[in-house]
PDB file of N, CA, C and O in Angstrom:
ATOM      1  N   MET A  17       0.834  -1.177   0.000  1.00  0.00           N
ATOM      2  CA  MET A  17       0.000   0.000   0.000  1.00  0.00           C
ATOM      3  C   MET A  17       0.880   1.243   0.000  1.00  0.00           C
ATOM      4  O   MET A  17       1.847   1.311   0.732  1.00  0.00           O
ATOM      5  N   SER A  18       0.495   2.189  -0.777  1.00  0.00           N
ATOM      6  CA  SER A  18       1.275   3.420  -0.822  1.00  0.00           C
ATOM      7  C   SER A  18       0.808   4.363   0.280  1.00  0.00           C
ATOM      8  O   SER A  18      -0.241   4.162   0.892  1.00  0.00           O
ATOM      9  N   ALA A  19       1.550   5.397   0.520  1.00  0.00           N
ATOM     10  CA  ALA A  19       1.203   6.361   1.571  1.00  0.00           C
ATOM     11  C   ALA A  19      -0.088   7.081   1.224  1.00  0.00           C
ATOM     12  O   ALA A  19      -0.885   7.405   2.109  1.00  0.00           O
ATOM     13  N   ARG A  20      -0.302   7.298  -0.057  1.00  0.00           N
ATOM     14  CA  ARG A  20      -1.506   8.015  -0.485  1.00  0.00           C
ATOM     15  C   ARG A  20      -2.755   7.185  -0.179  1.00  0.00           C
ATOM     16  O   ARG A  20      -3.758   7.704   0.299  1.00  0.00           O
ATOM     17  N   GLU A  21      -2.697   5.832  -0.423  1.00  0.00           N
ATOM     18  CA  GLU A  21      -3.841   4.968  -0.163  1.00  0.00           C
ATOM     19  C   GLU A  21      -4.117   4.877   1.329  1.00  0.00           C
ATOM     20  O   GLU A  21      -5.261   4.861   1.752  1.00  0.00           O
ATOM     21  N   ALA A  22      -3.094   4.835   2.152  1.00  0.00           N
ATOM     22  CA  ALA A  22      -3.264   4.730   3.593  1.00  0.00           C
ATOM     23  C   ALA A  22      -3.911   5.995   4.135  1.00  0.00           C
ATOM     24  O   ALA A  22      -4.716   5.938   5.063  1.00  0.00           O
ATOM     25  N   ALA A  23      -3.551   7.134   3.598  1.00  0.00           N
ATOM     26  CA  ALA A  23      -4.104   8.394   4.076  1.00  0.00           C
ATOM     27  C   ALA A  23      -5.550   8.569   3.633  1.00  0.00           C
ATOM     28  O   ALA A  23      -6.316   9.283   4.279  1.00  0.00           O
ATOM     29  N   GLU A  24      -5.944   7.910   2.538  1.00  0.00           N
ATOM     30  CA  GLU A  24      -7.271   8.121   2.002  1.00  0.00           C
ATOM     31  C   GLU A  24      -8.289   7.070   2.436  1.00  0.00           C
ATOM     32  O   GLU A  24      -9.399   7.067   1.918  1.00  0.00           O
ATOM     33  N   LEU A  25      -7.946   6.171   3.340  1.00  0.00           N
ATOM     34  CA  LEU A  25      -8.906   5.153   3.762  1.00  0.00           C
ATOM     35  C   LEU A  25     -10.071   5.808   4.486  1.00  0.00           C
ATOM     36  O   LEU A  25      -9.890   6.577   5.423  1.00  0.00           O
ATOM     37  N   SER A  26     -11.256   5.500   4.010  1.00  0.00           N
ATOM     38  CA  SER A  26     -12.459   6.043   4.619  1.00  0.00           C
ATOM     39  C   SER A  26     -12.858   5.165   5.799  1.00  0.00           C
ATOM     40  O   SER A  26     -12.338   4.057   5.962  1.00  0.00           O
ATOM     41  N   PRO A  27     -13.769   5.615   6.609  1.00  0.00           N
ATOM     42  CA  PRO A  27     -14.237   4.774   7.720  1.00  0.00           C
ATOM     43  C   PRO A  27     -14.842   3.460   7.228  1.00  0.00           C
ATOM     44  O   PRO A  27     -14.665   2.418   7.863  1.00  0.00           O
ATOM     45  N   GLU A  28     -15.507   3.515   6.067  1.00  0.00           N
ATOM     46  CA  GLU A  28     -16.061   2.288   5.504  1.00  0.00           C
ATOM     47  C   GLU A  28     -14.938   1.335   5.095  1.00  0.00           C
ATOM     48  O   GLU A  28     -15.024   0.127   5.281  1.00  0.00           O
ATOM     49  N   GLY A  29     -13.890   1.876   4.528  1.00  0.00           N
ATOM     50  CA  GLY A  29     -12.748   1.064   4.121  1.00  0.00           C
ATOM     51  C   GLY A  29     -12.050   0.437   5.320  1.00  0.00           C
ATOM     52  O   GLY A  29     -11.635  -0.719   5.277  1.00  0.00           O
ATOM     53  N   LEU A  30     -11.933   1.228   6.373  1.00  0.00           N
ATOM     54  CA  LEU A  30     -11.326   0.700   7.595  1.00  0.00           C
ATOM     55  C   LEU A  30     -12.187  -0.417   8.183  1.00  0.00           C
ATOM     56  O   LEU A  30     -11.668  -1.450   8.623  1.00  0.00           O
ATOM     57  N   ALA A  31     -13.493  -0.198   8.186  1.00  0.00           N
ATOM     58  CA  ALA A  31     -14.400  -1.216   8.728  1.00  0.00           C
ATOM     59  C   ALA A  31     -14.326  -2.486   7.884  1.00  0.00           C
ATOM     60  O   ALA A  31     -14.320  -3.605   8.427  1.00  0.00           O
ATOM     61  N   ARG A  32     -14.258  -2.323   6.571  1.00  0.00           N
ATOM     62  CA  ARG A  32     -14.184  -3.475   5.673  1.00  0.00           C
ATOM     63  C   ARG A  32     -12.893  -4.271   5.917  1.00  0.00           C
ATOM     64  O   ARG A  32     -12.915  -5.493   6.017  1.00  0.00           O
ATOM     65  N   SER A  33     -11.790  -3.558   6.010  1.00  0.00           N
ATOM     66  CA  SER A  33     -10.518  -4.253   6.241  1.00  0.00           C
ATOM     67  C   SER A  33     -10.503  -4.916   7.619  1.00  0.00           C
ATOM     68  O   SER A  33      -9.936  -6.008   7.787  1.00  0.00           O
ATOM     69  N   ASP A  34     -11.136  -4.298   8.593  1.00  0.00           N
ATOM     70  CA  ASP A  34     -11.218  -4.897   9.929  1.00  0.00           C
ATOM     71  C   ASP A  34     -12.063  -6.167   9.887  1.00  0.00           C
ATOM     72  O   ASP A  34     -11.707  -7.181  10.498  1.00  0.00           O
ATOM     73  N   ARG A  35     -13.175  -6.133   9.150  1.00  0.00           N
ATOM     74  CA  ARG A  35     -14.026  -7.320   9.019  1.00  0.00           C
ATOM     75  C   ARG A  35     -13.275  -8.454   8.328  1.00  0.00           C
ATOM     76  O   ARG A  35     -13.367  -9.613   8.724  1.00  0.00           O
ATOM     77  N   LYS A  36     -12.509  -8.110   7.284  1.00  0.00           N
ATOM     78  CA  LYS A  36     -11.731  -9.128   6.572  1.00  0.00           C
ATOM     79  C   LYS A  36     -10.693  -9.755   7.496  1.00  0.00           C
ATOM     80  O   LYS A  36     -10.483 -10.968   7.495  1.00  0.00           O
ATOM     81  N   ARG A  37     -10.025  -8.919   8.290  1.00  0.00           N
ATOM     82  CA  ARG A  37      -9.013  -9.421   9.209  1.00  0.00           C
ATOM     83  C   ARG A  37      -9.647 -10.335  10.251  1.00  0.00           C
ATOM     84  O   ARG A  37      -9.139 -11.427  10.538  1.00  0.00           O
ATOM     85  N   LEU A  38     -10.777  -9.918  10.812  1.00  0.00           N
ATOM     86  CA  LEU A  38     -11.465 -10.735  11.808  1.00  0.00           C
ATOM     87  C   LEU A  38     -11.955 -12.056  11.210  1.00  0.00           C
ATOM     88  O   LEU A  38     -11.854 -13.106  11.852  1.00  0.00           O
ATOM     89  N   ALA A  39     -12.452 -12.002   9.979  1.00  0.00           N
ATOM     90  CA  ALA A  39     -12.925 -13.223   9.321  1.00  0.00           C
ATOM     91  C   ALA A  39     -11.764 -14.180   9.081  1.00  0.00           C
ATOM     92  O   ALA A  39     -11.903 -15.400   9.261  1.00  0.00           O
ATOM     93  N   ALA A  40     -10.619 -13.646   8.695  1.00  0.00           N
ATOM     94  CA  ALA A  40      -9.448 -14.500   8.462  1.00  0.00           C
ATOM     95  C   ALA A  40      -8.997 -15.147   9.770  1.00  0.00           C
ATOM     96  O   ALA A  40      -8.681 -16.348   9.808  1.00  0.00           O
ATOM     97  N   GLU A  41      -8.969 -14.387  10.851  1.00  0.00           N
ATOM     98  CA  GLU A  41      -8.577 -14.941  12.156  1.00  0.00           C
ATOM     99  C   GLU A  41      -9.571 -16.007  12.614  1.00  0.00           C
ATOM    100  O   GLU A  41      -9.185 -17.054  13.132  1.00  0.00           O
ATOM    101  N   GLU A  42     -10.839 -15.720  12.409  1.00  0.00           N
ATOM    102  CA  GLU A  42     -11.879 -16.674  12.802  1.00  0.00           C
ATOM    103  C   GLU A  42     -11.777 -17.962  11.979  1.00  0.00           C
ATOM    104  O   GLU A  42     -11.956 -19.065  12.493  1.00  0.00           O
ATOM    105  N   GLY A  43     -11.467 -17.815  10.708  1.00  0.00           N
ATOM    106  CA  GLY A  43     -11.292 -18.981   9.847  1.00  0.00           C
ATOM    107  C   GLY A  43     -10.136 -19.848  10.305  1.00  0.00           C
ATOM    108  O   GLY A  43     -10.228 -21.077  10.317  1.00  0.00           O
ATOM    109  N   LEU A  44      -9.039 -19.228  10.683  1.00  0.00           N
ATOM    110  CA  LEU A  44      -7.892 -19.985  11.182  1.00  0.00           C
ATOM    111  C   LEU A  44      -8.240 -20.728  12.473  1.00  0.00           C
ATOM    112  O   LEU A  44      -7.853 -21.882  12.672  1.00  0.00           O
ATOM    113  N   ARG A  45      -8.985 -20.066  13.350  1.00  0.00           N
ATOM    114  CA  ARG A  45      -9.403 -20.727  14.597  1.00  0.00           C
ATOM    115  C   ARG A  45     -10.327 -21.898  14.297  1.00  0.00           C
ATOM    116  O   ARG A  45     -10.221 -22.963  14.921  1.00  0.00           O
ATOM    117  N   ALA A  46     -11.231 -21.712  13.337  1.00  0.00           N
ATOM    118  CA  ALA A  46     -12.166 -22.788  12.985  1.00  0.00           C
ATOM    119  C   ALA A  46     -11.400 -23.984  12.408  1.00  0.00           C
ATOM    120  O   ALA A  46     -11.701 -25.135  12.746  1.00  0.00           O
ATOM    121  N   LEU A  47     -10.431 -23.735  11.551  1.00  0.00           N
ATOM    122  CA  LEU A  47      -9.637 -24.825  10.990  1.00  0.00           C
ATOM    123  C   LEU A  47      -8.851 -25.547  12.080  1.00  0.00           C
ATOM    124  O   LEU A  47      -8.740 -26.783  12.065  1.00  0.00           O
ATOM    125  N   ALA A  48      -8.327 -24.809  13.035  1.00  0.00           N
ATOM    126  CA  ALA A  48      -7.593 -25.427  14.142  1.00  0.00           C
ATOM    127  C   ALA A  48      -8.531 -26.310  14.974  1.00  0.00           C
ATOM    128  O   ALA A  48      -8.145 -27.413  15.392  1.00  0.00           O
ATOM    129  N   ASP A  49      -9.764 -25.832  15.194  1.00  0.00           N
ATOM    130  CA  ASP A  49     -10.741 -26.627  15.953  1.00  0.00           C
ATOM    131  C   ASP A  49     -11.100 -27.909  15.212  1.00  0.00           C
ATOM    132  O   ASP A  49     -11.209 -28.979  15.817  1.00  0.00           O
ATOM    133  N   VAL A  50     -11.265 -27.803  13.910  1.00  0.00           N
ATOM    134  CA  VAL A  50     -11.602 -28.979  13.113  1.00  0.00           C
ATOM    135  C   VAL A  50     -10.478 -30.001  13.172  1.00  0.00           C
ATOM    136  O   VAL A  50     -10.718 -31.205  13.331  1.00  0.00           O
ATOM    137  N   GLU A  51      -9.256 -29.547  13.059  1.00  0.00           N
ATOM    138  CA  GLU A  51      -8.098 -30.448  13.140  1.00  0.00           C
ATOM    139  C   GLU A  51      -8.032 -31.114  14.511  1.00  0.00           C
ATOM    140  O   GLU A  51      -7.775 -32.315  14.615  1.00  0.00           O
ATOM    141  N   LYS A  52      -8.274 -30.341  15.557  1.00  0.00           N
ATOM    142  CA  LYS A  52      -8.237 -30.880  16.919  1.00  0.00           C
ATOM    143  C   LYS A  52      -9.315 -31.950  17.093  1.00  0.00           C
ATOM    144  O   LYS A  52      -9.051 -33.021  17.646  1.00  0.00           O
ATOM    145  N   GLN A  53     -10.512 -31.688  16.591  1.00  0.00           N
ATOM    146  CA  GLN A  53     -11.596 -32.664  16.693  1.00  0.00           C
ATOM    147  C   GLN A  53     -11.277 -33.913  15.885  1.00  0.00           C
ATOM    148  O   GLN A  53     -11.570 -35.033  16.314  1.00  0.00           O
ATOM    149  N   ALA A  54     -10.674 -33.755  14.729  1.00  0.00           N
ATOM    150  CA  ALA A  54     -10.331 -34.906  13.896  1.00  0.00           C
ATOM    151  C   ALA A  54      -9.300 -35.784  14.606  1.00  0.00           C
ATOM    152  O   ALA A  54      -9.401 -37.019  14.575  1.00  0.00           O
ATOM    153  N   ILE A  55      -8.346 -35.163  15.268  1.00  0.00           N
ATOM    154  CA  ILE A  55      -7.348 -35.927  16.019  1.00  0.00           C
ATOM    155  C   ILE A  55      -8.023 -36.682  17.159  1.00  0.00           C
ATOM    156  O   ILE A  55      -7.744 -37.861  17.393  1.00  0.00           O
ATOM    157  N   GLU A  56      -8.928 -36.025  17.865  1.00  0.00           N
ATOM    158  CA  GLU A  56      -9.637 -36.673  18.972  1.00  0.00           C
ATOM    159  C   GLU A  56     -10.474 -37.849  18.475  1.00  0.00           C
ATOM    160  O   GLU A  56     -10.530 -38.901  19.124  1.00  0.00           O
ATOM    161  N   VAL A  57     -11.118 -37.685  17.330  1.00  0.00           N
ATOM    162  CA  VAL A  57     -11.935 -38.770  16.772  1.00  0.00           C
ATOM    163  C   VAL A  57     -11.057 -39.956  16.408  1.00  0.00           C
ATOM    164  O   VAL A  57     -11.392 -41.113  16.707  1.00  0.00           O
ATOM    165  N   ARG A  58      -9.907 -39.699  15.771  1.00  0.00           N
ATOM    166  CA  ARG A  58      -9.001 -40.795  15.415  1.00  0.00           C
ATOM    167  C   ARG A  58      -8.473 -41.513  16.649  1.00  0.00           C
ATOM    168  O   ARG A  58      -8.368 -42.745  16.664  1.00  0.00           O
ATOM    169  N   GLN A  59      -8.168 -40.756  17.705  1.00  0.00           N
ATOM    170  CA  GLN A  59      -7.693 -41.380  18.946  1.00  0.00           C
ATOM    171  C   GLN A  59      -8.783 -42.247  19.560  1.00  0.00           C
ATOM    172  O   GLN A  59      -8.511 -43.352  20.041  1.00  0.00           O
ATOM    173  N   ASN A  60     -10.015 -41.768  19.559  1.00  0.00           N
ATOM    174  CA  ASN A  60     -11.128 -42.534  20.121  1.00  0.00           C
ATOM    175  C   ASN A  60     -11.374 -43.792  19.302  1.00  0.00           C
ATOM    176  O   ASN A  60     -11.617 -44.878  19.863  1.00  0.00           O
ATOM    177  N   MET A  61     -11.290 -43.683  17.978  1.00  0.00           N
ATOM    178  CA  MET A  61     -11.479 -44.855  17.126  1.00  0.00           C
ATOM    179  C   MET A  61     -10.397 -45.896  17.396  1.00  0.00           C
ATOM    180  O   MET A  61     -10.690 -47.096  17.458  1.00  0.00           O
ATOM    181  N   ALA A  62      -9.173 -45.459  17.592  1.00  0.00           N
ATOM    182  CA  ALA A  62      -8.073 -46.383  17.882  1.00  0.00           C
ATOM    183  C   ALA A  62      -8.305 -47.065  19.233  1.00  0.00           C
ATOM    184  O   ALA A  62      -8.073 -48.276  19.377  1.00  0.00           O
ATOM    185  N   ARG A  63      -8.779 -46.315  20.217  1.00  0.00           N
ATOM    186  CA  ARG A  63      -9.057 -46.881  21.538  1.00  0.00           C
ATOM    187  C   ARG A  63     -10.157 -47.928  21.447  1.00  0.00           C
ATOM    188  O   ARG A  63     -10.027 -49.041  21.979  1.00  0.00           O
ATOM    189  N   LEU A  64     -11.235 -47.599  20.750  1.00  0.00           N
ATOM    190  CA  LEU A  64     -12.346 -48.539  20.614  1.00  0.00           C
ATOM    191  C   LEU A  64     -11.936 -49.773  19.823  1.00  0.00           C
ATOM    192  O   LEU A  64     -12.344 -50.897  20.144  1.00  0.00           O
ATOM    193  N   ARG A  65     -11.108 -49.603  18.795  1.00  0.00           N
ATOM    194  CA  ARG A  65     -10.626 -50.738  18.008  1.00  0.00           C
ATOM    195  C   ARG A  65      -9.800 -51.676  18.887  1.00  0.00           C
ATOM    196  O   ARG A  65      -9.941 -52.892  18.817  1.00  0.00           O
ATOM    197  N   ALA A  66      -8.951 -51.106  19.735  1.00  0.00           N
ATOM    198  CA  ALA A  66      -8.121 -51.923  20.627  1.00  0.00           C
ATOM    199  C   ALA A  66      -8.991 -52.716  21.598  1.00  0.00           C
ATOM    200  O   ALA A  66      -8.737 -53.900  21.850  1.00  0.00           O
ATOM    201  N   ILE A  67     -10.025 -52.087  22.116  1.00  0.00           N
ATOM    202  CA  ILE A  67     -10.941 -52.785  23.032  1.00  0.00           C
ATOM    203  C   ILE A  67     -11.650 -53.921  22.305  1.00  0.00           C
ATOM    204  O   ILE A  67     -11.748 -55.035  22.821  1.00  0.00           O
ATOM    205  N   ARG A  68     -12.144 -53.642  21.095  1.00  0.00           N
ATOM    206  CA  ARG A  68     -12.857 -54.669  20.329  1.00  0.00           C
ATOM    207  C   ARG A  68     -11.940 -55.848  20.003  1.00  0.00           C
ATOM    208  O   ARG A  68     -12.326 -57.013  20.151  1.00  0.00           O
ATOM    209  N   GLU A  69     -10.716 -55.555  19.591  1.00  0.00           N
ATOM    210  CA  GLU A  69      -9.780 -56.632  19.251  1.00  0.00           C
ATOM    211  C   GLU A  69      -9.410 -57.455  20.482  1.00  0.00           C
ATOM    212  O   GLU A  69      -9.259 -58.675  20.389  1.00  0.00           O
ATOM    213  N   ALA A  70      -9.297 -56.809  21.642  1.00  0.00           N
ATOM    214  CA  ALA A  70      -8.989 -57.546  22.871  1.00  0.00           C
ATOM    215  C   ALA A  70     -10.140 -58.487  23.224  1.00  0.00           C
ATOM    216  O   ALA A  70      -9.916 -59.641  23.623  1.00  0.00           O
ATOM    217  N   LYS A  71     -11.369 -58.017  23.059  1.00  0.00           N
ATOM    218  CA  LYS A  71     -12.534 -58.872  23.331  1.00  0.00           C
ATOM    219  C   LYS A  71     -12.558 -60.063  22.377  1.00  0.00           C
ATOM    220  O   LYS A  71     -12.872 -61.185  22.772  1.00  0.00           O
ATOM    221  N   GLU A  72     -12.243 -59.804  21.103  1.00  0.00           N
ATOM    222  CA  GLU A  72     -12.234 -60.892  20.123  1.00  0.00           C
ATOM    223  C   GLU A  72     -11.171 -61.930  20.469  1.00  0.00           C
ATOM    224  O   GLU A  72     -11.409 -63.132  20.358  1.00  0.00           O
ATOM    225  N   ARG A  73      -9.986 -61.471  20.900  1.00  0.00           N
ATOM    226  CA  ARG A  73      -8.926 -62.408  21.286  1.00  0.00           C
ATOM    227  C   ARG A  73      -9.351 -63.234  22.502  1.00  0.00           C
ATOM    228  O   ARG A  73      -9.099 -64.439  22.554  1.00  0.00           O
ATOM    229  N   GLU A  74     -10.005 -62.583  23.474  1.00  0.00           N
ATOM    230  CA  GLU A  74     -10.480 -63.314  24.662  1.00  0.00           C
ATOM    231  C   GLU A  74     -11.505 -64.367  24.269  1.00  0.00           C
ATOM    232  O   GLU A  74     -11.475 -65.489  24.769  1.00  0.00           O
ATOM    233  N   LYS A  75     -12.412 -64.003  23.362  1.00  0.00           N
ATOM    234  CA  LYS A  75     -13.448 -64.943  22.931  1.00  0.00           C
ATOM    235  C   LYS A  75     -12.814 -66.119  22.198  1.00  0.00           C
ATOM    236  O   LYS A  75     -13.188 -67.272  22.414  1.00  0.00           O
ATOM    237  N   GLN A  76     -11.842 -65.849  21.342  1.00  0.00           N
ATOM    238  CA  GLN A  76     -11.175 -66.933  20.621  1.00  0.00           C
ATOM    239  C   GLN A  76     -10.425 -67.851  21.585  1.00  0.00           C
ATOM    240  O   GLN A  76     -10.447 -69.079  21.423  1.00  0.00           O
ATOM    241  N   ALA A  77      -9.785 -67.273  22.596  1.00  0.00           N
ATOM    242  CA  ALA A  77      -9.070 -68.089  23.580  1.00  0.00           C
ATOM    243  C   ALA A  77     -10.053 -68.936  24.383  1.00  0.00           C
ATOM    244  O   ALA A  77      -9.798 -70.119  24.652  1.00  0.00           O
ATOM    245  N   ALA A  78     -11.196 -68.359  24.755  1.00  0.00           N
ATOM    246  CA  ALA A  78     -12.202 -69.105  25.507  1.00  0.00           C
ATOM    247  C   ALA A  78     -12.777 -70.228  24.646  1.00  0.00           C
ATOM    248  O   ALA A  78     -12.999 -71.352  25.135  1.00  0.00           O
ATOM    249  N   ASP A  79     -13.013 -69.953  23.363  1.00  0.00           N
ATOM    250  CA  ASP A  79     -13.530 -70.988  22.461  1.00  0.00           C
ATOM    251  C   ASP A  79     -12.517 -72.120  22.302  1.00  0.00           C
ATOM    252  O   ASP A  79     -12.884 -73.299  22.300  1.00  0.00           O
ATOM    253  N   ALA A  80     -11.248 -71.774  22.187  1.00  0.00           N
ATOM    254  CA  ALA A  80     -10.209 -72.792  22.040  1.00  0.00           C
ATOM    255  C   ALA A  80     -10.109 -73.637  23.306  1.00  0.00           C
ATOM    256  O   ALA A  80      -9.962 -74.866  23.239  1.00  0.00           O
ATOM    257  N   ALA A  81     -10.217 -73.002  24.475  1.00  0.00           N
ATOM    258  CA  ALA A  81     -10.163 -73.749  25.735  1.00  0.00           C
ATOM    259  C   ALA A  81     -11.367 -74.670  25.857  1.00  0.00           C
ATOM    260  O   ALA A  81     -11.249 -75.816  26.324  1.00  0.00           O
ATOM    261  N   LEU A  82     -12.522 -74.199  25.446  1.00  0.00           N
ATOM    262  CA  LEU A  82     -13.732 -75.027  25.508  1.00  0.00           C
ATOM    263  C   LEU A  82     -13.607 -76.219  24.567  1.00  0.00           C
ATOM    264  O   LEU A  82     -13.960 -77.342  24.936  1.00  0.00           O
ATOM    265  N   GLN A  83     -13.094 -75.990  23.384  1.00  0.00           N
ATOM    266  CA  GLN A  83     -12.910 -77.088  22.423  1.00  0.00           C
ATOM    267  C   GLN A  83     -11.934 -78.126  22.970  1.00  0.00           C
ATOM    268  O   GLN A  83     -12.094 -79.324  22.738  1.00  0.00           O
ATOM    269  N   ALA A  84     -10.909 -77.670  23.692  1.00  0.00           N
ATOM    270  CA  ALA A  84      -9.915 -78.585  24.241  1.00  0.00           C
ATOM    271  C   ALA A  84     -10.514 -79.447  25.346  1.00  0.00           C
ATOM    272  O   ALA A  84     -10.123 -80.605  25.517  1.00  0.00           O
ATOM    273  N   THR A  85     -11.471 -78.918  26.095  1.00  0.00           N
ATOM    274  CA  THR A  85     -12.056 -79.674  27.203  1.00  0.00           C
ATOM    275  C   THR A  85     -13.147 -80.625  26.741  1.00  0.00           C
ATOM    276  O   THR A  85     -13.414 -81.615  27.409  1.00  0.00           O
ATOM    277  N   LEU A  86     -13.773 -80.339  25.642  1.00  0.00           N
ATOM    278  CA  LEU A  86     -14.852 -81.205  25.151  1.00  0.00           C
ATOM    279  C   LEU A  86     -14.256 -82.467  24.532  1.00  0.00           C
ATOM    280  O   LEU A  86     -13.214 -82.415  23.881  1.00  0.00           O
ATOM    281  N   PRO A  87     -14.920 -83.589  24.735  1.00  0.00           N
ATOM    282  CA  PRO A  87     -14.430 -84.800  24.077  1.00  0.00           C
ATOM    283  C   PRO A  87     -14.662 -84.689  22.574  1.00  0.00           C
ATOM    284  O   PRO A  87     -15.617 -84.078  22.113  1.00  0.00           O
ATOM    285  N   SER A  88     -13.758 -85.289  21.839  1.00  0.00           N
ATOM    286  CA  SER A  88     -13.905 -85.207  20.393  1.00  0.00           C
ATOM    287  C   SER A  88     -15.069 -86.094  19.975  1.00  0.00           C
ATOM    288  O   SER A  88     -15.276 -87.178  20.517  1.00  0.00           O
ATOM    289  N   PRO A  89     -15.839 -85.662  19.042  1.00  0.00           N
ATOM    290  CA  PRO A  89     -16.992 -86.455  18.617  1.00  0.00           C
ATOM    291  C   PRO A  89     -16.519 -87.732  17.921  1.00  0.00           C
ATOM    292  O   PRO A  89     -15.619 -87.702  17.090  1.00  0.00           O
ATOM    293  N   THR A  90     -17.116 -88.818  18.321  1.00  0.00           N
ATOM    294  CA  THR A  90     -16.749 -90.092  17.702  1.00  0.00           C
ATOM    295  C   THR A  90     -17.699 -90.344  16.543  1.00  0.00           C
ATOM    296  O   THR A  90     -18.894 -90.054  16.621  1.00  0.00           O
ATOM    297  N   THR A  91     -17.152 -90.866  15.506  1.00  0.00           N
ATOM    298  CA  THR A  91     -17.992 -91.173  14.350  1.00  0.00           C
ATOM    299  C   THR A  91     -18.511 -92.597  14.504  1.00  0.00           C
ATOM    300  O   THR A  91     -17.771 -93.522  14.874  1.00  0.00           O
ATOM    301  N   LYS A  92     -19.769 -92.754  14.270  1.00  0.00           N
ATOM    302  CA  LYS A  92     -20.382 -94.076  14.382  1.00  0.00           C
ATOM    303  C   LYS A  92     -20.149 -94.825  13.075  1.00  0.00           C
ATOM    304  O   LYS A  92     -20.303 -94.272  11.992  1.00  0.00           O
ATOM    305  N   LYS A  93     -19.790 -96.093  13.225  1.00  0.00           N
ATOM    306  CA  LYS A  93     -19.603 -96.906  12.034  1.00  0.00           C
ATOM    307  C   LYS A  93     -20.968 -97.360  11.561  1.00  0.00           C
ATOM    308  O   LYS A  93     -21.852 -97.675  12.337  1.00  0.00           O
ATOM    309  N   ARG A  94     -21.064 -97.374  10.309  1.00  0.00           N
ATOM    310  CA  ARG A  94     -22.334 -97.745   9.704  1.00  0.00           C
ATOM    311  C   ARG A  94     -22.431 -99.273   9.635  1.00  0.00           C
ATOM    312  O   ARG A  94     -21.485 -99.952   9.247  1.00  0.00           O
ATOM    313  N   LYS A  95     -23.547 -99.761  10.037  1.00  0.00           N
ATOM    314  CA  LYS A  95     -23.757-101.195   9.956  1.00  0.00           C
ATOM    315  C   LYS A  95     -24.139-101.544   8.527  1.00  0.00           C
ATOM    316  O   LYS A  95     -24.795-100.767   7.845  1.00  0.00           O
ATOM    317  N   SER A  96     -23.684-102.664   8.147  1.00  0.00           N
ATOM    318  CA  SER A  96     -24.027-103.074   6.784  1.00  0.00           C
ATOM    319  C   SER A  96     -25.490-103.464   6.740  1.00  0.00           C
ATOM    320  O   SER A  96     -26.060-103.976   7.692  1.00  0.00           O
ATOM    321  N   LYS A  97     -26.074-103.226   5.609  1.00  0.00           N
ATOM    322  CA  LYS A  97     -27.489-103.563   5.445  1.00  0.00           C
ATOM    323  C   LYS A  97     -27.632-105.060   5.265  1.00  0.00           C
ATOM    324  O   LYS A  97     -26.799-105.718   4.650  1.00  0.00           O
ATOM    325  N   THR A  98     -28.707-105.543   5.810  1.00  0.00           N
ATOM    326  CA  THR A  98     -28.983-106.970   5.643  1.00  0.00           C
ATOM    327  C   THR A  98     -29.650-107.219   4.295  1.00  0.00           C
ATOM    328  O   THR A  98     -30.439-106.375   3.826  1.00  0.00           O
ATOM    329  N   ALA A  99     -29.363-108.314   3.687  1.00  0.00           N
ATOM    330  CA  ALA A  99     -29.952-108.635   2.407  1.00  0.00           C
ATOM    331  C   ALA A  99     -31.374-109.114   2.639  1.00  0.00           C
ATOM    332  O   ALA A  99     -31.657-109.815   3.576  1.00  0.00           O
ATOM    333  N   ARG A 100     -32.245-108.812   1.754  1.00  0.00           N
ATOM    334  CA  ARG A 100     -33.646-109.219   1.888  1.00  0.00           C
ATOM    335  C   ARG A 100     -33.940-110.411   1.080  1.00  0.00           C
ATOM    336  O   ARG A 100     -33.675-110.849   0.098  1.00  0.00           O
TER     337      ARG A 100
END
């Protein structure tokens, strides 16, 4: 900006430039908030995923232990058919 333009700024021009500056600052704050929320969401998703995977591992271990304690199913031999 030249010295002539700075000296000729009207009150409307000053108000306009002030509004633009405030809008730019507000936009930066909004973007920072969005980034912060996105990080929090990713952290929460990772926490929930870890909990879910731990439950799945526990269930698989319990199923394996149950299978080990159960007797194995015996297959019945088929009797031959009698001739008529």
